[in-house]
């Protein structure tokens, strides 16, 4: 990489960091005073009437610009729309947000980061395992989606493989959160216990698989 190209890469990466800082500040401001109770969250979404699904998908799609927690948004979908429609709306919005984040990271920061990655990680990202890891990370409810999306954009995984991995991993993740959200009106019920069990399995199993896959590249 020549000096001019390196300078451009540094500037793009600086723009990306600035965007992340501004987004984080906006998210912190927007979360102030929010009443995080099942009734208030459900009532807020349903107050939009017939436009509630479209408004919800739009909000989820804008997550890269506000850094609102994806888990909370998916739980809200379950509260407002139920586990099945909630999952559909959450996945549509989540995939749009993931693609936006991917393109943003790739266009602003990829060259700068790629030039500084260890050889082992560059080799890892040149393989199909990159998409597989994205799929597994998307499955785990406690892994921040934004971190996965930005990281994928900085890697060499193709947009097509990335999108398939996101759809495959995000769908069960969104369902787990939506099912849990729908169960919050009956805490202690069999559905609530089942929702907790689903979330626990989705944390443990993908984490074990990811550890086994990564062991092959040490």
Short mmCIF file of C-alpha atoms in Angstrom, two decimals:
data_model
loop_
_atom_site.label_atom_id
_atom_site.label_comp_id
_atom_site.label_asym_id
_atom_site.label_seq_id
_atom_site.Cartn_x
_atom_site.Cartn_y
_atom_site.Cartn_z
CA UNK A 1 0.00 0.00 0.00
CA UNK A 2 1.55 3.31 -1.08
CA UNK A 3 1.57 6.45 1.07
CA UNK A 4 -1.40 8.10 -0.64
CA UNK A 5 -3.55 4.97 -0.40
CA UNK A 6 -2.58 4.51 3.24
CA UNK A 7 -3.51 8.12 4.01
CA UNK A 8 -6.93 7.66 2.38
CA UNK A 9 -7.47 4.45 4.33
CA UNK A 10 -6.61 6.21 7.60
CA UNK A 11 -9.04 9.03 6.81
CA UNK A 12 -11.87 6.61 6.02
CA UNK A 13 -11.18 4.67 9.20
CA UNK A 14 -11.22 7.94 11.18
CA UNK A 15 -14.61 8.77 9.63
CA UNK A 16 -15.89 5.35 10.74
CA UNK A 17 -14.68 5.90 14.32
CA UNK A 18 -16.27 9.34 14.35
CA UNK A 19 -19.56 7.88 13.14
CA UNK A 20 -19.49 5.24 15.87
CA UNK A 21 -18.81 7.87 18.54
CA UNK A 22 -21.68 10.09 17.38
CA UNK A 23 -24.05 7.10 17.12
CA UNK A 24 -23.17 6.01 20.65
CA UNK A 25 -23.85 9.50 22.00
CA UNK A 26 -27.21 9.63 20.21
CA UNK A 27 -28.16 6.21 21.61
CA UNK A 28 -27.28 7.27 25.17
CA UNK A 29 -29.41 10.40 24.76
CA UNK A 30 -32.37 8.52 23.30
CA UNK A 31 -32.39 5.95 26.11
CA UNK A 32 -32.79 8.59 28.80
CA UNK A 33 -36.17 8.40 30.51
CA UNK A 34 -37.41 5.43 28.49
CA UNK A 35 -39.88 3.36 30.52
CA UNK A 36 -38.70 -0.20 29.94
CA UNK A 37 -41.82 -2.05 31.09
CA UNK A 38 -43.73 -4.58 28.97
CA UNK A 39 -46.97 -2.59 29.03
CA UNK A 40 -45.38 0.75 28.14
CA UNK A 41 -43.26 -0.70 25.32
CA UNK A 42 -46.18 -2.61 23.83
CA UNK A 43 -48.46 0.40 24.12
CA UNK A 44 -45.94 2.67 22.41
CA UNK A 45 -45.63 0.41 19.36
CA UNK A 46 -49.35 -0.32 19.04
CA UNK A 47 -50.18 3.38 19.34
CA UNK A 48 -48.88 3.71 15.76
CA UNK A 49 -51.97 1.84 14.56
CA UNK A 50 -51.93 0.26 11.10
CA UNK A 51 -48.47 1.67 10.47
CA UNK A 52 -46.99 -0.09 13.50
CA UNK A 53 -45.24 -2.90 11.52
CA UNK A 54 -43.74 -0.47 8.99
CA UNK A 55 -42.70 1.96 11.72
CA UNK A 56 -41.11 -0.86 13.71
CA UNK A 57 -39.17 -2.20 10.69
CA UNK A 58 -37.96 1.33 9.94
CA UNK A 59 -36.70 1.80 13.50
CA UNK A 60 -34.85 -1.53 13.44
CA UNK A 61 -33.38 -0.65 10.04
CA UNK A 62 -32.02 2.59 11.50
CA UNK A 63 -30.20 0.81 14.32
CA UNK A 64 -26.75 1.51 12.80
CA UNK A 65 -27.45 5.22 13.28
CA UNK A 66 -28.82 5.09 16.84
CA UNK A 67 -27.10 2.04 18.43
CA UNK A 68 -30.35 1.03 20.18
CA UNK A 69 -29.95 -2.48 21.71
CA UNK A 70 -31.15 -5.10 19.23
CA UNK A 71 -32.24 -7.47 21.98
CA UNK A 72 -34.61 -4.90 23.42
CA UNK A 73 -36.04 -4.11 19.98
CA UNK A 74 -36.67 -7.80 19.31
CA UNK A 75 -38.32 -8.26 22.71
CA UNK A 76 -40.58 -5.30 21.88
CA UNK A 77 -41.57 -7.06 18.64
CA UNK A 78 -42.68 -10.07 20.65
CA UNK A 79 -44.60 -7.87 23.07
CA UNK A 80 -46.40 -5.96 20.32
CA UNK A 81 -46.85 -8.47 17.49
CA UNK A 82 -46.42 -11.91 19.06
CA UNK A 83 -43.60 -14.41 18.42
CA UNK A 84 -44.30 -15.15 14.74
CA UNK A 85 -45.09 -11.77 13.20
CA UNK A 86 -42.63 -10.21 15.61
CA UNK A 87 -39.88 -12.47 14.28
CA UNK A 88 -40.76 -11.60 10.68
CA UNK A 89 -40.62 -7.85 11.29
CA UNK A 90 -37.47 -8.11 13.39
CA UNK A 91 -35.64 -10.15 10.75
CA UNK A 92 -36.61 -7.82 7.90
CA UNK A 93 -35.44 -4.75 9.80
CA UNK A 94 -32.39 -6.53 11.20
CA UNK A 95 -31.18 -7.70 7.79
CA UNK A 96 -31.56 -4.20 6.33
CA UNK A 97 -29.61 -2.76 9.26
CA UNK A 98 -26.92 -5.43 8.92
CA UNK A 99 -26.40 -4.72 5.22
CA UNK A 100 -26.23 -0.97 5.84
CA UNK A 101 -23.65 -1.48 8.57
CA UNK A 102 -21.63 -3.91 6.45
CA UNK A 103 -21.47 -1.52 3.49
CA UNK A 104 -20.60 1.41 5.74
CA UNK A 105 -17.71 -0.44 7.41
CA UNK A 106 -16.42 -1.83 4.12
CA UNK A 107 -16.42 1.52 2.36
CA UNK A 108 -14.87 3.51 5.23
CA UNK A 109 -12.52 1.23 7.11
CA UNK A 110 -11.65 -2.02 5.36
CA UNK A 111 -8.32 -1.07 3.76
CA UNK A 112 -6.95 0.39 6.99
CA UNK A 113 -7.88 -2.62 9.12
CA UNK A 114 -6.89 -5.29 6.58
CA UNK A 115 -3.36 -3.91 6.32
CA UNK A 116 -2.90 -4.40 10.06
CA UNK A 117 -4.43 -7.84 10.59
CA UNK A 118 -2.18 -10.77 11.59
CA UNK A 119 -1.55 -13.27 8.81
CA UNK A 120 -3.60 -15.97 10.60
CA UNK A 121 -6.69 -13.76 10.69
CA UNK A 122 -6.28 -12.74 7.07
CA UNK A 123 -6.16 -16.43 6.14
CA UNK A 124 -9.26 -17.07 8.22
CA UNK A 125 -11.22 -14.33 6.48
CA UNK A 126 -10.25 -15.63 3.04
CA UNK A 127 -12.19 -18.86 3.69
CA UNK A 128 -15.82 -19.86 3.96
CA UNK A 129 -15.28 -20.11 7.71
CA UNK A 130 -15.76 -16.34 7.86
CA UNK A 131 -19.42 -16.68 6.87
CA UNK A 132 -19.76 -19.65 9.22
CA UNK A 133 -18.48 -17.62 12.15
CA UNK A 134 -20.85 -14.79 11.31
CA UNK A 135 -23.72 -17.27 11.32
CA UNK A 136 -22.71 -18.62 14.74
CA UNK A 137 -22.16 -15.17 16.23
CA UNK A 138 -25.54 -14.01 14.95
CA UNK A 139 -27.12 -16.97 16.73
CA UNK A 140 -25.78 -16.00 20.17
CA UNK A 141 -28.18 -13.55 21.86
CA UNK A 142 -25.49 -11.94 24.03
CA UNK A 143 -23.14 -11.09 21.12
CA UNK A 144 -23.71 -7.47 19.97
CA UNK A 145 -25.04 -7.48 16.42
CA UNK A 146 -23.40 -4.17 15.54
CA UNK A 147 -19.97 -5.54 16.44
CA UNK A 148 -20.50 -8.55 14.16
CA UNK A 149 -21.80 -6.38 11.32
CA UNK A 150 -18.96 -3.88 11.48
CA UNK A 151 -16.40 -6.68 11.85
CA UNK A 152 -17.79 -8.48 8.80
CA UNK A 153 -17.61 -5.29 6.77
CA UNK A 154 -13.94 -4.98 7.67
CA UNK A 155 -13.26 -8.59 6.63
CA UNK A 156 -13.06 -10.20 3.17
CA UNK A 157 -16.34 -12.10 3.35
CA UNK A 158 -18.55 -11.34 0.35
CA UNK A 159 -21.81 -9.43 0.73
CA UNK A 160 -23.80 -12.38 -0.62
CA UNK A 161 -22.31 -14.89 1.85
CA UNK A 162 -22.60 -12.36 4.65
CA UNK A 163 -26.29 -11.74 3.93
CA UNK A 164 -27.07 -15.46 3.89
CA UNK A 165 -25.21 -15.91 7.18
CA UNK A 166 -27.12 -13.02 8.75
CA UNK A 167 -30.52 -14.33 7.65
CA UNK A 168 -29.68 -17.84 8.87
CA UNK A 169 -28.35 -16.73 12.25
CA UNK A 170 -30.64 -13.79 12.89
CA UNK A 171 -33.94 -15.65 12.36
CA UNK A 172 -33.64 -18.04 15.35
CA UNK A 173 -32.07 -15.26 17.43
CA UNK A 174 -34.98 -12.92 16.71
CA UNK A 175 -37.50 -15.69 17.42
CA UNK A 176 -35.90 -16.45 20.78
CA UNK A 177 -36.16 -12.80 21.82
CA UNK A 178 -39.69 -12.38 20.42
CA UNK A 179 -40.87 -15.56 22.13
CA UNK A 180 -39.36 -14.30 25.37
CA UNK A 181 -41.03 -10.91 24.88
CA UNK A 182 -44.41 -12.52 24.31
CA UNK A 183 -43.95 -14.49 27.55
CA UNK A 184 -43.31 -11.43 29.72
CA UNK A 185 -47.03 -10.98 30.32
CA UNK A 186 -47.05 -14.36 32.07
CA UNK A 187 -43.79 -14.51 34.04
CA UNK A 188 -43.39 -17.95 35.60
CA UNK A 189 -45.60 -19.66 33.01
CA UNK A 190 -44.43 -22.68 31.00
CA UNK A 191 -43.89 -20.37 28.00
CA UNK A 192 -41.69 -18.07 30.08
CA UNK A 193 -39.58 -21.01 31.31
CA UNK A 194 -39.32 -22.39 27.77
CA UNK A 195 -38.23 -18.97 26.48
CA UNK A 196 -35.45 -18.80 29.08
CA UNK A 197 -34.36 -22.32 28.12
CA UNK A 198 -34.23 -21.41 24.42
CA UNK A 199 -32.10 -18.34 25.15
CA UNK A 200 -29.74 -20.41 27.30
CA UNK A 201 -29.31 -23.07 24.61
CA UNK A 202 -28.64 -20.42 21.99
CA UNK A 203 -25.87 -18.96 24.14
CA UNK A 204 -24.17 -22.24 25.04
CA UNK A 205 -24.34 -24.35 21.85
CA UNK A 206 -23.04 -21.76 19.33
CA UNK A 207 -20.30 -20.75 21.76
CA UNK A 208 -19.09 -24.36 21.95
CA UNK A 209 -19.22 -24.76 18.17
CA UNK A 210 -17.34 -21.51 17.64
CA UNK A 211 -14.60 -22.68 20.03
CA UNK A 212 -14.19 -25.95 18.12
CA UNK A 213 -14.03 -24.17 14.76
CA UNK A 214 -11.51 -21.62 15.96
CA UNK A 215 -9.32 -24.40 17.38
CA UNK A 216 -8.72 -25.62 13.84
CA UNK A 217 -7.00 -22.34 12.97
CA UNK A 218 -4.59 -22.02 15.89
#
